C-alpha cells in the first residue's frame, strides 16, 4: 500500500491535518499505548509487538504514568482553585 492509499484509507475514520504524516511507527506506538492503557501487562504487550527487552516497552508505560500523574496534579490545582 502506497502512502497515498494509506492516507485515503485512514482519512475515512477522521480528519488528518495536511502537515501530519501517519507512519507505521506512529500506528504501532499508538497501539502499544492503547494496550497499556487498557491494563495489559508490560510483558504481554512487549511480546505482542516483538520487543526483545522489557525496557523498550517500559518507555511507553513511563510516558503514560507521567501523563496520568500530571493530569492528577492539574486536577488538584483546579479543585483548589489555584488555576
MMTF fields as JSON, N, C-alpha, C and O atoms, coordinates in Angstrom:
{
  "mmtfVersion": "1.0.0",
  "mmtfProducer": "UNKNOWN",
  "numBonds": 331,
  "numAtoms": 332,
  "numGroups": 83,
  "numChains": 1,
  "numModels": 1,
  "chainsPerModel": [1],
  "groupsPerChain": [83],
  "chainIdList": ["A"],
  "bondAtomList": [4, 2, 8, 6, 12, 10, 16, 14, 20, 18, 24, 22, 28, 26, 32, 30, 36, 34, 40, 38, 44, 42, 48, 46, 52, 50, 56, 54, 60, 58, 64, 62, 68, 66, 72, 70, 76, 74, 80, 78, 84, 82, 88, 86, 92, 90, 96, 94, 100, 98, 104, 102, 108, 106, 112, 110, 116, 114, 120, 118, 124, 122, 128, 126, 132, 130, 136, 134, 140, 138, 144, 142, 148, 146, 152, 150, 156, 154, 160, 158, 164, 162, 168, 166, 172, 170, 176, 174, 180, 178, 184, 182, 188, 186, 192, 190, 196, 194, 200, 198, 204, 202, 208, 206, 212, 210, 216, 214, 220, 218, 224, 222, 228, 226, 232, 230, 236, 234, 240, 238, 244, 242, 248, 246, 252, 250, 256, 254, 260, 258, 264, 262, 268, 266, 272, 270, 276, 274, 280, 278, 284, 282, 288, 286, 292, 290, 296, 294, 300, 298, 304, 302, 308, 306, 312, 310, 316, 314, 320, 318, 324, 322, 328, 326],
  "bondOrderList": [1, 1, 1, 1, 1, 1, 1, 1, 1, 1, 1, 1, 1, 1, 1, 1, 1, 1, 1, 1, 1, 1, 1, 1, 1, 1, 1, 1, 1, 1, 1, 1, 1, 1, 1, 1, 1, 1, 1, 1, 1, 1, 1, 1, 1, 1, 1, 1, 1, 1, 1, 1, 1, 1, 1, 1, 1, 1, 1, 1, 1, 1, 1, 1, 1, 1, 1, 1, 1, 1, 1, 1, 1, 1, 1, 1, 1, 1, 1, 1, 1, 1],
  "groupList": [{"groupName": "UNK", "atomNameList": ["N", "CA", "C", "O"], "elementList": ["N", "C", "C", "O"], "formalChargeList": [0, 0, 0, 0], "bondAtomList": [1, 0, 2, 1, 3, 2], "bondOrderList": [1, 1, 2], "singleLetterCode": "X", "chemCompType": "L-PEPTIDE LINKING"}],
  "groupTypeList": [0, 0, 0, 0, 0, 0, 0, 0, 0, 0, 0, 0, 0, 0, 0, 0, 0, 0, 0, 0, 0, 0, 0, 0, 0, 0, 0, 0, 0, 0, 0, 0, 0, 0, 0, 0, 0, 0, 0, 0, 0, 0, 0, 0, 0, 0, 0, 0, 0, 0, 0, 0, 0, 0, 0, 0, 0, 0, 0, 0, 0, 0, 0, 0, 0, 0, 0, 0, 0, 0, 0, 0, 0, 0, 0, 0, 0, 0, 0, 0, 0, 0, 0],
  "groupIdList": [1, 2, 3, 4, 5, 6, 7, 8, 9, 10, 11, 12, 13, 14, 15, 16, 17, 18, 19, 20, 21, 22, 23, 24, 25, 26, 27, 28, 29, 30, 31, 32, 33, 34, 35, 36, 37, 38, 39, 40, 41, 42, 43, 44, 45, 46, 47, 48, 49, 50, 51, 52, 53, 54, 55, 56, 57, 58, 59, 60, 61, 62, 63, 64, 65, 66, 67, 68, 69, 70, 71, 72, 73, 74, 75, 76, 77, 78, 79, 80, 81, 82, 83],
  "secStructList": [7, 7, 2, 2, 2, 2, 2, 2, 2, 2, 2, 6, 6, 1, 7, 7, 7, 6, 6, 7, 7, 7, 7, 2, 2, 2, 2, 2, 2, 2, 2, 2, 2, 2, 2, 2, 2, 6, 6, 7, 7, 2, 2, 2, 2, 2, 2, 2, 2, 6, 7, 1, 1, 2, 2, 2, 2, 2, 2, 2, 2, 2, 2, 2, 2, 2, 2, 2, 2, 2, 2, 2, 2, 2, 2, 2, 2, 2, 2, 2, 6, 7, 7],
  "xCoordList": [0.845, 0.0, 0.891, 1.772, 0.666, 1.433, 0.97, -0.068, 1.757, 1.404, 0.097, -0.668, -0.165, -1.428, -2.618, -3.633, -2.495, -3.573, -3.799, -4.944, -2.726, -2.838, -3.487, -4.29, -3.137, -3.717, -5.216, -5.994, -5.627, -7.051, -7.812, -8.918, -7.231, -7.871, -8.057, -9.144, -7.03, -7.1, -7.967, -8.561, -8.049, -8.821, -10.319, -11.078, -10.763, -12.184, -12.63, -13.815, -11.702, -12.037, -11.888, -12.131, -11.507, -11.352, -10.592, -10.199, -10.397, -9.659, -8.183, -7.807, -7.38, -5.93, -5.369, -5.576, -4.665, -4.06, -3.094, -2.378, -3.072, -2.217, -0.735, 0.067, -0.364, 1.053, 1.498, 2.637, 0.629, 0.969, 1.135, 0.454, 2.046, 2.249, 1.865, 2.128, 1.254, 0.975, 1.971, 2.032, 2.741, 3.747, 3.422, 2.623, 4.036, 3.861, 4.281, 3.651, 5.34, 5.812, 4.747, 4.517, 4.097, 3.099, 1.887, 1.3, 1.503, 0.398, 0.774, -0.025, 1.998, 2.487, 2.559, 2.142, 3.09, 3.189, 1.8, 1.604, 0.863, -0.499, -1.106, -1.813, -0.832, -1.363, -0.762, -1.48, 0.542, 1.199, 0.622, 0.292, 0.499, -0.05, -1.491, -1.893, -2.269, -3.664, -3.751, -4.564, -2.94, -2.961, -2.562, -3.164, -1.551, -1.13, -2.221, -2.461, -2.883, -3.971, -5.143, -5.879, -5.312, -6.394, -6.036, -6.861, -4.81, -4.427, -3.659, -3.399, -3.29, -2.472, -1.082, -0.56, -0.498, 0.812, 1.926, 1.831, 2.987, 4.15, 4.703, 5.057, 4.776, 5.349, 4.481, 5.003, 3.173, 2.259, 2.359, 2.48, 2.307, 2.383, 3.737, 3.813, 4.797, 6.133, 6.254, 6.829, 5.71, 5.725, 4.904, 5.305, 3.75, 2.838, 3.504, 3.342, 4.252, 4.874, 6.306, 6.946, 6.807, 8.118, 9.309, 10.421, 9.091, 10.229, 11.08, 10.562, 12.367, 13.273, 13.607, 13.971, 13.481, 13.824, 12.636, 12.068, 12.265, 11.125, 11.348, 10.384, 12.609, 12.915, 12.34, 11.942, 12.298, 11.73, 10.247, 9.765, 9.531, 8.1, 7.871, 6.881, 8.771, 8.631, 8.672, 8.13, 9.298, 9.325, 7.894, 7.567, 7.057, 5.665, 4.902, 4.085, 5.151, 4.463, 4.89, 4.076, 6.149, 6.657, 5.958, 5.538, 5.834, 5.203, 3.736, 3.208, 3.079, 1.681, 1.511, 0.604, 2.373, 2.26, 2.58, 1.959, 3.537, 3.875, 2.688, 2.38, 2.028, 0.862, -0.242, -0.85, -0.503, -1.539, -1.205, -2.083, 0.07, 0.497, 0.276, -0.236, 0.656, 0.475, -1.001, -1.381, -1.83, -3.258, -3.86, -4.737, -3.387, -3.864, -3.448, -4.224, -2.213, -1.749, -2.568, -2.907, -2.878, -3.707, -5.085, -5.616, -5.673, -6.996, -6.977, -7.912, -5.906, -5.772, -5.76, -6.436, -4.977, -4.906, -6.273, -6.681, -6.964, -8.293, -9.26, -10.059, -9.188, -10.054, -9.786, -10.71, -8.509, -8.138, -8.487, -8.577, -8.682, -8.962, -7.713, -7.777, -6.558, -5.297, -4.968, -3.946, -5.809, -5.546, -6.569, -6.523],
  "yCoordList": [-1.166, 0.0, 1.229, 1.363, 2.116, 3.347, 4.337, 4.149, 5.404, 6.379, 7.094, 7.424, 7.337, 7.995, 7.092, 7.559, 5.809, 4.861, 4.757, 4.755, 4.67, 4.604, 5.853, 5.781, 7.002, 8.26, 8.27, 8.641, 7.863, 7.862, 6.863, 7.151, 5.698, 4.675, 5.169, 5.028, 5.738, 6.214, 7.457, 7.679, 8.265, 9.502, 9.232, 10.135, 8.034, 7.695, 7.727, 7.917, 7.545, 7.481, 8.817, 8.903, 9.825, 11.13, 12.065, 11.687, 13.257, 14.206, 14.139, 13.974, 14.266, 14.233, 15.59, 16.035, 16.254, 17.535, 17.351, 16.352, 18.297, 18.205, 18.171, 17.598, 18.782, 18.836, 17.644, 17.622, 16.659, 15.482, 14.265, 14.114, 13.415, 12.155, 11.019, 11.064, 10.018, 8.811, 7.771, 7.442, 7.268, 6.27, 4.973, 4.954, 3.914, 2.639, 2.759, 2.177, 3.512, 3.693, 4.386, 3.983, 5.424, 6.131, 5.244, 5.324, 4.405, 3.47, 2.437, 2.103, 1.941, 0.947, 1.555, 0.935, 2.771, 3.468, 3.641, 3.38, 4.073, 4.253, 2.963, 2.961, 1.868, 0.567, 0.124, -0.381, 0.305, -0.082, 0.726, 0.158, 2.03, 2.883, 2.48, 2.427, 2.197, 1.792, 0.5, 0.406, -0.476, -1.744, -1.55, -2.143, -0.724, -0.452, 0.294, 0.017, 1.244, 1.982, 1.065, 1.323, 0.012, -0.936, -1.924, -2.752, -1.84, -2.652, -3.921, -4.719, -4.126, -5.301, -5.117, -4.003, -6.192, -6.142, -5.801, -6.049, -5.225, -4.859, -6.057, -5.952, -7.198, -8.383, -8.858, -9.256, -8.817, -9.256, -8.322, -8.778, -7.018, -6.033, -6.125, -6.08, -6.252, -6.373, -7.589, -7.51, -8.709, -9.913, -9.697, -10.098, -9.056, -8.824, -8.008, -8.312, -6.975, -6.117, -6.528, -5.914, -7.569, -8.101, -7.403, -7.48, -6.725, -6.118, -7.218, -8.116, -7.142, -8.144, -7.86, -8.768, -6.609, -6.2, -5.455, -4.569, -5.808, -5.186, -3.687, -2.929, -3.252, -1.828, -1.013, 0.137, -1.596, -0.901, -0.635, 0.466, -1.628, -1.474, -0.511, 0.221, -0.506, 0.364, 1.841, 2.679, 2.167, 3.558, 4.052, 5.184, 3.213, 3.59, 3.707, 4.614, 2.82, 2.85, 4.074, 4.693, 4.417, 5.579, 6.85, 7.671, 7.009, 8.228, 8.273, 9.348, 7.131, 7.077, 7.394, 8.136, 6.841, 7.101, 8.561, 9.165, 9.125, 10.533, 11.412, 12.381, 11.071, 11.833, 11.774, 12.796, 10.585, 10.438, 11.253, 11.875, 11.247, 11.998, 13.488, 14.175, 13.991, 15.409, 15.786, 16.855, 14.916, 15.197, 15.254, 16.075, 14.376, 14.409, 15.71, 16.3, 16.152, 17.408, 18.589, 19.489, 18.587, 19.656, 19.638, 20.687, 18.441, 18.329, 18.843, 19.514, 18.526, 19.007, 20.535, 21.151, 21.138, 22.598, 23.193, 24.207, 22.565, 23.05, 22.949, 23.857, 21.851, 21.657, 22.714, 23.176, 23.096, 24.111, 25.509, 26.443, 25.646, 26.979, 27.791, 29.018, 27.119, 27.855, 28.069, 28.676, 27.584, 27.789, 28.715, 29.014],
  "zCoordList": [0.0, 0.0, 0.0, 0.849, -0.942, -1.006, 0.04, 0.674, 0.219, 1.249, 0.925, 1.832, -0.356, -0.744, -0.428, 0.088, -0.735, -0.447, 1.048, 1.5, 1.822, 3.277, 3.84, 4.771, 3.272, 3.731, 3.477, 4.356, 2.279, 1.942, 2.803, 3.258, 3.026, 3.844, 5.272, 5.832, 5.867, 7.244, 7.38, 8.434, 6.34, 6.445, 6.524, 6.875, 6.212, 6.348, 7.804, 8.078, 8.745, 10.168, 10.879, 12.082, 10.181, 10.799, 9.872, 8.768, 10.327, 9.504, 9.858, 11.018, 8.854, 9.026, 8.632, 7.503, 9.536, 9.171, 8.014, 7.949, 7.116, 5.92, 6.275, 5.537, 7.404, 7.764, 8.616, 9.082, 8.827, 9.638, 8.74, 7.725, 9.138, 8.416, 9.337, 10.539, 8.78, 9.541, 9.058, 7.873, 9.995, 9.656, 10.382, 11.319, 9.947, 10.622, 12.085, 12.968, 12.333, 13.71, 14.571, 15.711, 14.034, 14.84, 15.112, 16.191, 14.158, 14.379, 15.434, 16.309, 15.336, 16.301, 17.701, 18.679, 17.784, 19.065, 19.683, 20.87, 18.886, 19.373, 19.887, 20.895, 19.2, 19.616, 20.943, 21.805, 21.119, 22.37, 23.535, 24.577, 23.369, 24.426, 24.723, 25.886, 23.683, 23.875, 24.69, 25.61, 24.367, 25.108, 26.562, 27.457, 26.802, 28.176, 28.939, 30.114, 28.271, 28.917, 29.262, 30.214, 28.497, 28.759, 29.862, 30.25, 30.366, 31.504, 31.188, 32.088, 29.934, 29.614, 30.207, 30.248, 30.656, 31.296, 30.324, 29.122, 30.879, 30.069, 29.312, 28.137, 29.993, 29.347, 28.182, 27.141, 28.354, 27.287, 26.09, 24.953, 26.341, 25.253, 24.56, 23.332, 25.339, 24.751, 23.846, 22.761, 24.295, 23.451, 22.186, 21.093, 22.351, 21.225, 20.116, 18.935, 20.499, 19.484, 19.147, 18.294, 19.82, 19.466, 20.1, 19.577, 21.219, 21.904, 22.527, 23.191, 22.31, 22.852, 24.319, 25.067, 24.717, 26.08, 26.682, 26.043, 27.898, 28.587, 28.771, 28.881, 28.806, 28.954, 27.803, 27.99, 26.633, 25.477, 25.701, 25.435, 26.182, 26.438, 27.594, 27.607, 28.555, 29.719, 29.333, 30.053, 28.221, 27.751, 27.545, 27.901, 26.978, 26.73, 28.039, 28.197, 28.964, 30.255, 31.049, 31.734, 30.957, 31.688, 31.218, 32.033, 29.911, 29.413, 29.826, 30.11, 29.863, 30.255, 31.737, 32.112, 32.576, 34.012, 34.316, 35.191, 33.603, 33.788, 33.411, 34.104, 32.315, 31.876, 32.93, 33.251, 33.468, 34.489, 35.732, 36.329, 36.12, 37.299, 37.08, 37.964, 35.912, 35.618, 35.586, 36.064, 35.025, 34.985, 36.382, 36.653, 37.273, 38.66, 39.345, 40.096, 39.079, 39.668, 39.16, 39.928, 37.894, 37.327, 37.97, 38.335, 38.112, 38.722, 40.16, 40.597, 40.894, 42.275, 42.316, 43.14, 41.409, 41.35, 40.992, 41.557, 40.063, 39.692, 40.868, 41.097, 41.608, 42.772, 43.841, 44.511, 43.997, 44.981, 44.501, 45.296, 43.202, 42.648, 42.415, 42.345, 42.289, 42.084, 40.616, 40.296, 39.728, 38.289, 37.706, 36.513]
}
